[in-house]
Every structure is written in C-alpha cells, then in structure tokens.
C-alpha cells in the first residue's frame, strides 16, 4: 500500500545531472536552515567513514537504498514540518526522474553542463576511471524530458 502524500514541507526539490555536474554544490548554495538533504554520496560516507566516491562501495547499496526509502516515507508522511527537502540523483533515465518527481511531488532542477566540463572536473579532482566511465555512461543513457528546464552549471 502506498503512503498518501501529505508532506508539509514548503517544497521538495529533485536535483539531477551527470557525475560532477555540481548537484551537491547547487544544493549547498541554495539550502537554508531547516532544510534537509538526501545526497547518496554523503550518506555512504557517513555510514562507512570512507572518503567520498571511494571505489568498491557497492556492497553497501542495499543499506543505502533502505535508508533512502525511509527518507521518502518520512517526507510522504509529513514528518518534515518546515523547510525544504533536497533530493539528489544522477537521473539519466527519464523514468527515474519522473518516478522520484511523482513520489516526492518535487520540483525538478536538471543540471546539464557539457560532458567536457564534467570530464575536466574529474581530471582536476583526480577522480578514478570509474568516475570517468560513469560520466560517459550518463551522457550515453540520458533521456531528455519536457518536465524540466536545463540549468548549466
């Protein structure tokens, strides 16, 4: 049975884009006191104590997905009484963005810098080949939709 949506937060914002698009930076620049943020990278870091974007963290995904579902249930149940909720995903697939948009009744912000910008950021930050591959995969798999206005960061 689906929990009816009764969120009393001012708004839920779904922030999407490729790896190194600036999703976390965008949220950090726009959140205010009282807001909450779902950032899967930060959640993994918090529960493992390992650096952000560490390789080989896939075995934690079940725990993280369970936590994400709890976060969504809390929002849908109206447990956030004030502030905004920010929800960060890569969201290359239209269906993924539309699913979370619907479940969260969210406004969508789509960050879409050119692939060259993401790759340059990866190079400057000395990210792994896995991150480079994830950037290429996102751009290969990306499905545009009419529900968002691209924001170039």
PDB file of C-alpha atoms in Angstrom:
ATOM      1  CA  UNK A   1       0.000   0.000   0.000  1.00  0.00           C
ATOM      2  CA  UNK A   2       1.335   3.435  -0.919  1.00  0.00           C
ATOM      3  CA  UNK A   3       1.554   6.106   1.751  1.00  0.00           C
ATOM      4  CA  UNK A   4      -0.668   9.050   0.804  1.00  0.00           C
ATOM      5  CA  UNK A   5       1.320  12.202   0.160  1.00  0.00           C
ATOM      6  CA  UNK A   6       0.850  14.690   2.983  1.00  0.00           C
ATOM      7  CA  UNK A   7       4.239  16.398   3.034  1.00  0.00           C
ATOM      8  CA  UNK A   8       4.039  19.691   4.896  1.00  0.00           C
ATOM      9  CA  UNK A   9       7.459  20.901   3.772  1.00  0.00           C
ATOM     10  CA  UNK A  10       7.477  24.069   1.715  1.00  0.00           C
ATOM     11  CA  UNK A  11       8.839  22.118  -1.212  1.00  0.00           C
ATOM     12  CA  UNK A  12      10.788  19.094  -2.329  1.00  0.00           C
ATOM     13  CA  UNK A  13      13.426  19.739  -4.972  1.00  0.00           C
ATOM     14  CA  UNK A  14      14.851  16.886  -7.036  1.00  0.00           C
ATOM     15  CA  UNK A  15      18.318  17.849  -8.315  1.00  0.00           C
ATOM     16  CA  UNK A  16      19.552  15.730 -11.231  1.00  0.00           C
ATOM     17  CA  UNK A  17      22.563  15.628 -13.525  1.00  0.00           C
ATOM     18  CA  UNK A  18      25.652  13.708 -14.511  1.00  0.00           C
ATOM     19  CA  UNK A  19      28.526  12.974 -12.150  1.00  0.00           C
ATOM     20  CA  UNK A  20      30.433  16.196 -11.444  1.00  0.00           C
ATOM     21  CA  UNK A  21      27.622  18.384 -12.768  1.00  0.00           C
ATOM     22  CA  UNK A  22      27.595  20.305  -9.489  1.00  0.00           C
ATOM     23  CA  UNK A  23      24.468  18.813  -7.890  1.00  0.00           C
ATOM     24  CA  UNK A  24      25.795  18.936  -4.319  1.00  0.00           C
ATOM     25  CA  UNK A  25      27.273  22.379  -4.937  1.00  0.00           C
ATOM     26  CA  UNK A  26      23.913  23.617  -6.252  1.00  0.00           C
ATOM     27  CA  UNK A  27      22.129  22.334  -3.147  1.00  0.00           C
ATOM     28  CA  UNK A  28      24.796  23.760  -0.829  1.00  0.00           C
ATOM     29  CA  UNK A  29      24.332  27.161  -2.469  1.00  0.00           C
ATOM     30  CA  UNK A  30      20.527  27.096  -2.175  1.00  0.00           C
ATOM     31  CA  UNK A  31      19.654  25.316   1.071  1.00  0.00           C
ATOM     32  CA  UNK A  32      18.747  27.257   4.162  1.00  0.00           C
ATOM     33  CA  UNK A  33      18.499  26.441   7.854  1.00  0.00           C
ATOM     34  CA  UNK A  34      15.744  23.907   8.446  1.00  0.00           C
ATOM     35  CA  UNK A  35      16.211  22.185   5.067  1.00  0.00           C
ATOM     36  CA  UNK A  36      17.215  18.530   4.777  1.00  0.00           C
ATOM     37  CA  UNK A  37      19.239  16.882   2.001  1.00  0.00           C
ATOM     38  CA  UNK A  38      19.368  13.362   0.606  1.00  0.00           C
ATOM     39  CA  UNK A  39      22.821  13.056  -1.015  1.00  0.00           C
ATOM     40  CA  UNK A  40      23.658   9.402  -1.510  1.00  0.00           C
ATOM     41  CA  UNK A  41      27.398  10.096  -1.749  1.00  0.00           C
ATOM     42  CA  UNK A  42      27.344  11.772   1.657  1.00  0.00           C
ATOM     43  CA  UNK A  43      25.171   9.021   3.150  1.00  0.00           C
ATOM     44  CA  UNK A  44      27.673   6.363   2.029  1.00  0.00           C
ATOM     45  CA  UNK A  45      30.495   8.408   3.525  1.00  0.00           C
ATOM     46  CA  UNK A  46      28.598   8.831   6.797  1.00  0.00           C
ATOM     47  CA  UNK A  47      27.905   5.115   7.257  1.00  0.00           C
ATOM     48  CA  UNK A  48      31.311   3.828   6.089  1.00  0.00           C
ATOM     49  CA  UNK A  49      33.692   6.550   7.219  1.00  0.00           C
ATOM     50  CA  UNK A  50      35.405   6.279   3.840  1.00  0.00           C
ATOM     51  CA  UNK A  51      36.202   9.234   1.568  1.00  0.00           C
ATOM     52  CA  UNK A  52      33.589  10.418  -0.915  1.00  0.00           C
ATOM     53  CA  UNK A  53      33.500   8.488  -4.182  1.00  0.00           C
ATOM     54  CA  UNK A  54      35.660   5.662  -2.842  1.00  0.00           C
ATOM     55  CA  UNK A  55      35.825   2.697  -5.186  1.00  0.00           C
ATOM     56  CA  UNK A  56      34.153  -0.583  -4.261  1.00  0.00           C
ATOM     57  CA  UNK A  57      31.318   0.612  -2.050  1.00  0.00           C
ATOM     58  CA  UNK A  58      28.684  -1.333  -3.988  1.00  0.00           C
ATOM     59  CA  UNK A  59      28.150  -3.835  -1.180  1.00  0.00           C
ATOM     60  CA  UNK A  60      26.579  -1.028   0.894  1.00  0.00           C
ATOM     61  CA  UNK A  61      23.932  -0.238  -1.696  1.00  0.00           C
ATOM     62  CA  UNK A  62      21.196  -2.334  -0.053  1.00  0.00           C
ATOM     63  CA  UNK A  63      21.596  -0.457   3.221  1.00  0.00           C
ATOM     64  CA  UNK A  64      21.675   2.915   1.448  1.00  0.00           C
ATOM     65  CA  UNK A  65      18.580   2.134  -0.637  1.00  0.00           C
ATOM     66  CA  UNK A  66      16.739   1.110   2.523  1.00  0.00           C
ATOM     67  CA  UNK A  67      17.691   4.408   4.123  1.00  0.00           C
ATOM     68  CA  UNK A  68      16.516   6.257   1.001  1.00  0.00           C
ATOM     69  CA  UNK A  69      13.125   4.560   1.174  1.00  0.00           C
ATOM     70  CA  UNK A  70      12.835   5.583   4.823  1.00  0.00           C
ATOM     71  CA  UNK A  71      13.662   9.182   3.872  1.00  0.00           C
ATOM     72  CA  UNK A  72      10.964   9.139   1.193  1.00  0.00           C
ATOM     73  CA  UNK A  73       8.410   7.577   3.567  1.00  0.00           C
ATOM     74  CA  UNK A  74       9.136  10.277   6.145  1.00  0.00           C
ATOM     75  CA  UNK A  75       8.601  13.034   3.574  1.00  0.00           C
ATOM     76  CA  UNK A  76       5.402  11.450   2.289  1.00  0.00           C
ATOM     77  CA  UNK A  77       4.082  11.070   5.840  1.00  0.00           C
ATOM     78  CA  UNK A  78       4.585  14.779   6.516  1.00  0.00           C
ATOM     79  CA  UNK A  79       7.318  14.355   9.108  1.00  0.00           C
ATOM     80  CA  UNK A  80       9.179  17.409   7.798  1.00  0.00           C
ATOM     81  CA  UNK A  81       7.159  20.240   9.297  1.00  0.00           C
ATOM     82  CA  UNK A  82       9.178  23.132   7.895  1.00  0.00           C
ATOM     83  CA  UNK A  83      11.913  23.825   5.404  1.00  0.00           C
ATOM     84  CA  UNK A  84      12.651  22.311   2.062  1.00  0.00           C
ATOM     85  CA  UNK A  85      13.794  18.806   1.235  1.00  0.00           C
ATOM     86  CA  UNK A  86      16.509  18.364  -1.380  1.00  0.00           C
ATOM     87  CA  UNK A  87      16.877  15.015  -3.125  1.00  0.00           C
ATOM     88  CA  UNK A  88      19.963  14.445  -5.305  1.00  0.00           C
ATOM     89  CA  UNK A  89      20.135  11.774  -8.020  1.00  0.00           C
ATOM     90  CA  UNK A  90      22.002  11.387 -11.307  1.00  0.00           C
ATOM     91  CA  UNK A  91      18.772  10.568 -13.123  1.00  0.00           C
ATOM     92  CA  UNK A  92      19.953   9.936 -16.685  1.00  0.00           C
ATOM     93  CA  UNK A  93      16.799   7.921 -17.372  1.00  0.00           C
ATOM     94  CA  UNK A  94      13.571   9.880 -17.821  1.00  0.00           C
ATOM     95  CA  UNK A  95      11.640   7.180 -15.965  1.00  0.00           C
ATOM     96  CA  UNK A  96      13.852   7.556 -12.869  1.00  0.00           C
ATOM     97  CA  UNK A  97      13.376  11.338 -12.763  1.00  0.00           C
ATOM     98  CA  UNK A  98       9.642  11.030 -13.321  1.00  0.00           C
ATOM     99  CA  UNK A  99       9.340   8.337 -10.644  1.00  0.00           C
ATOM    100  CA  UNK A 100      11.032  10.450  -7.952  1.00  0.00           C
ATOM    101  CA  UNK A 101       9.279  13.597  -9.137  1.00  0.00           C
ATOM    102  CA  UNK A 102       5.932  11.856  -8.699  1.00  0.00           C
ATOM    103  CA  UNK A 103       6.704  10.072  -5.438  1.00  0.00           C
ATOM    104  CA  UNK A 104       8.069  13.249  -3.879  1.00  0.00           C
ATOM    105  CA  UNK A 105       5.760  15.725  -5.648  1.00  0.00           C
ATOM    106  CA  UNK A 106       9.021  17.503  -6.418  1.00  0.00           C
ATOM    107  CA  UNK A 107      10.158  20.459  -8.420  1.00  0.00           C
ATOM    108  CA  UNK A 108      12.985  19.267 -10.718  1.00  0.00           C
ATOM    109  CA  UNK A 109      16.281  21.037 -11.312  1.00  0.00           C
ATOM    110  CA  UNK A 110      18.306  19.460 -14.114  1.00  0.00           C
ATOM    111  CA  UNK A 111      21.987  20.374 -14.182  1.00  0.00           C
ATOM    112  CA  UNK A 112      23.410  19.722 -17.632  1.00  0.00           C
ATOM    113  CA  UNK A 113      26.910  21.017 -18.148  1.00  0.00           C
ATOM    114  CA  UNK A 114      28.567  19.715 -21.321  1.00  0.00           C
ATOM    115  CA  UNK A 115      30.390  16.396 -20.996  1.00  0.00           C
ATOM    116  CA  UNK A 116      33.700  18.222 -21.457  1.00  0.00           C
ATOM    117  CA  UNK A 117      33.060  20.231 -18.288  1.00  0.00           C
ATOM    118  CA  UNK A 118      32.344  17.091 -16.234  1.00  0.00           C
ATOM    119  CA  UNK A 119      35.429  15.331 -17.619  1.00  0.00           C
ATOM    120  CA  UNK A 120      37.620  18.371 -16.898  1.00  0.00           C
ATOM    121  CA  UNK A 121      36.333  18.487 -13.311  1.00  0.00           C
ATOM    122  CA  UNK A 122      37.110  14.779 -12.969  1.00  0.00           C
ATOM    123  CA  UNK A 123      40.625  15.349 -14.282  1.00  0.00           C
ATOM    124  CA  UNK A 124      41.267  18.310 -11.962  1.00  0.00           C
ATOM    125  CA  UNK A 125      39.960  16.349  -8.961  1.00  0.00           C
ATOM    126  CA  UNK A 126      41.969  13.267  -9.982  1.00  0.00           C
ATOM    127  CA  UNK A 127      38.895  11.054  -9.995  1.00  0.00           C
ATOM    128  CA  UNK A 128      39.113   7.368 -10.848  1.00  0.00           C
ATOM    129  CA  UNK A 129      38.457   5.712 -14.198  1.00  0.00           C
ATOM    130  CA  UNK A 130      35.163   4.506 -12.702  1.00  0.00           C
ATOM    131  CA  UNK A 131      34.014   8.117 -12.359  1.00  0.00           C
ATOM    132  CA  UNK A 132      35.109   8.888 -15.930  1.00  0.00           C
ATOM    133  CA  UNK A 133      33.135   5.832 -17.118  1.00  0.00           C
ATOM    134  CA  UNK A 134      30.100   6.953 -15.081  1.00  0.00           C
ATOM    135  CA  UNK A 135      30.211  10.363 -16.782  1.00  0.00           C
ATOM    136  CA  UNK A 136      30.337   8.766 -20.236  1.00  0.00           C
ATOM    137  CA  UNK A 137      27.540   6.348 -19.282  1.00  0.00           C
ATOM    138  CA  UNK A 138      25.308   9.176 -18.057  1.00  0.00           C
ATOM    139  CA  UNK A 139      25.631  11.105 -21.311  1.00  0.00           C
ATOM    140  CA  UNK A 140      25.102   7.931 -23.360  1.00  0.00           C
ATOM    141  CA  UNK A 141      21.993   6.964 -21.363  1.00  0.00           C
ATOM    142  CA  UNK A 142      20.484  10.434 -20.895  1.00  0.00           C
ATOM    143  CA  UNK A 143      16.857  10.748 -21.973  1.00  0.00           C
ATOM    144  CA  UNK A 144      15.535  14.319 -22.190  1.00  0.00           C
ATOM    145  CA  UNK A 145      12.088  15.171 -20.939  1.00  0.00           C
ATOM    146  CA  UNK A 146       9.785  18.139 -21.133  1.00  0.00           C
ATOM    147  CA  UNK A 147       9.251  18.429 -17.358  1.00  0.00           C
ATOM    148  CA  UNK A 148      12.492  20.228 -16.584  1.00  0.00           C
ATOM    149  CA  UNK A 149      14.377  23.276 -17.692  1.00  0.00           C
ATOM    150  CA  UNK A 150      18.097  22.547 -18.047  1.00  0.00           C
ATOM    151  CA  UNK A 151      20.393  24.536 -15.805  1.00  0.00           C
ATOM    152  CA  UNK A 152      24.006  24.703 -16.893  1.00  0.00           C
ATOM    153  CA  UNK A 153      26.494  24.789 -14.040  1.00  0.00           C
TER     154      UNK A 153
END
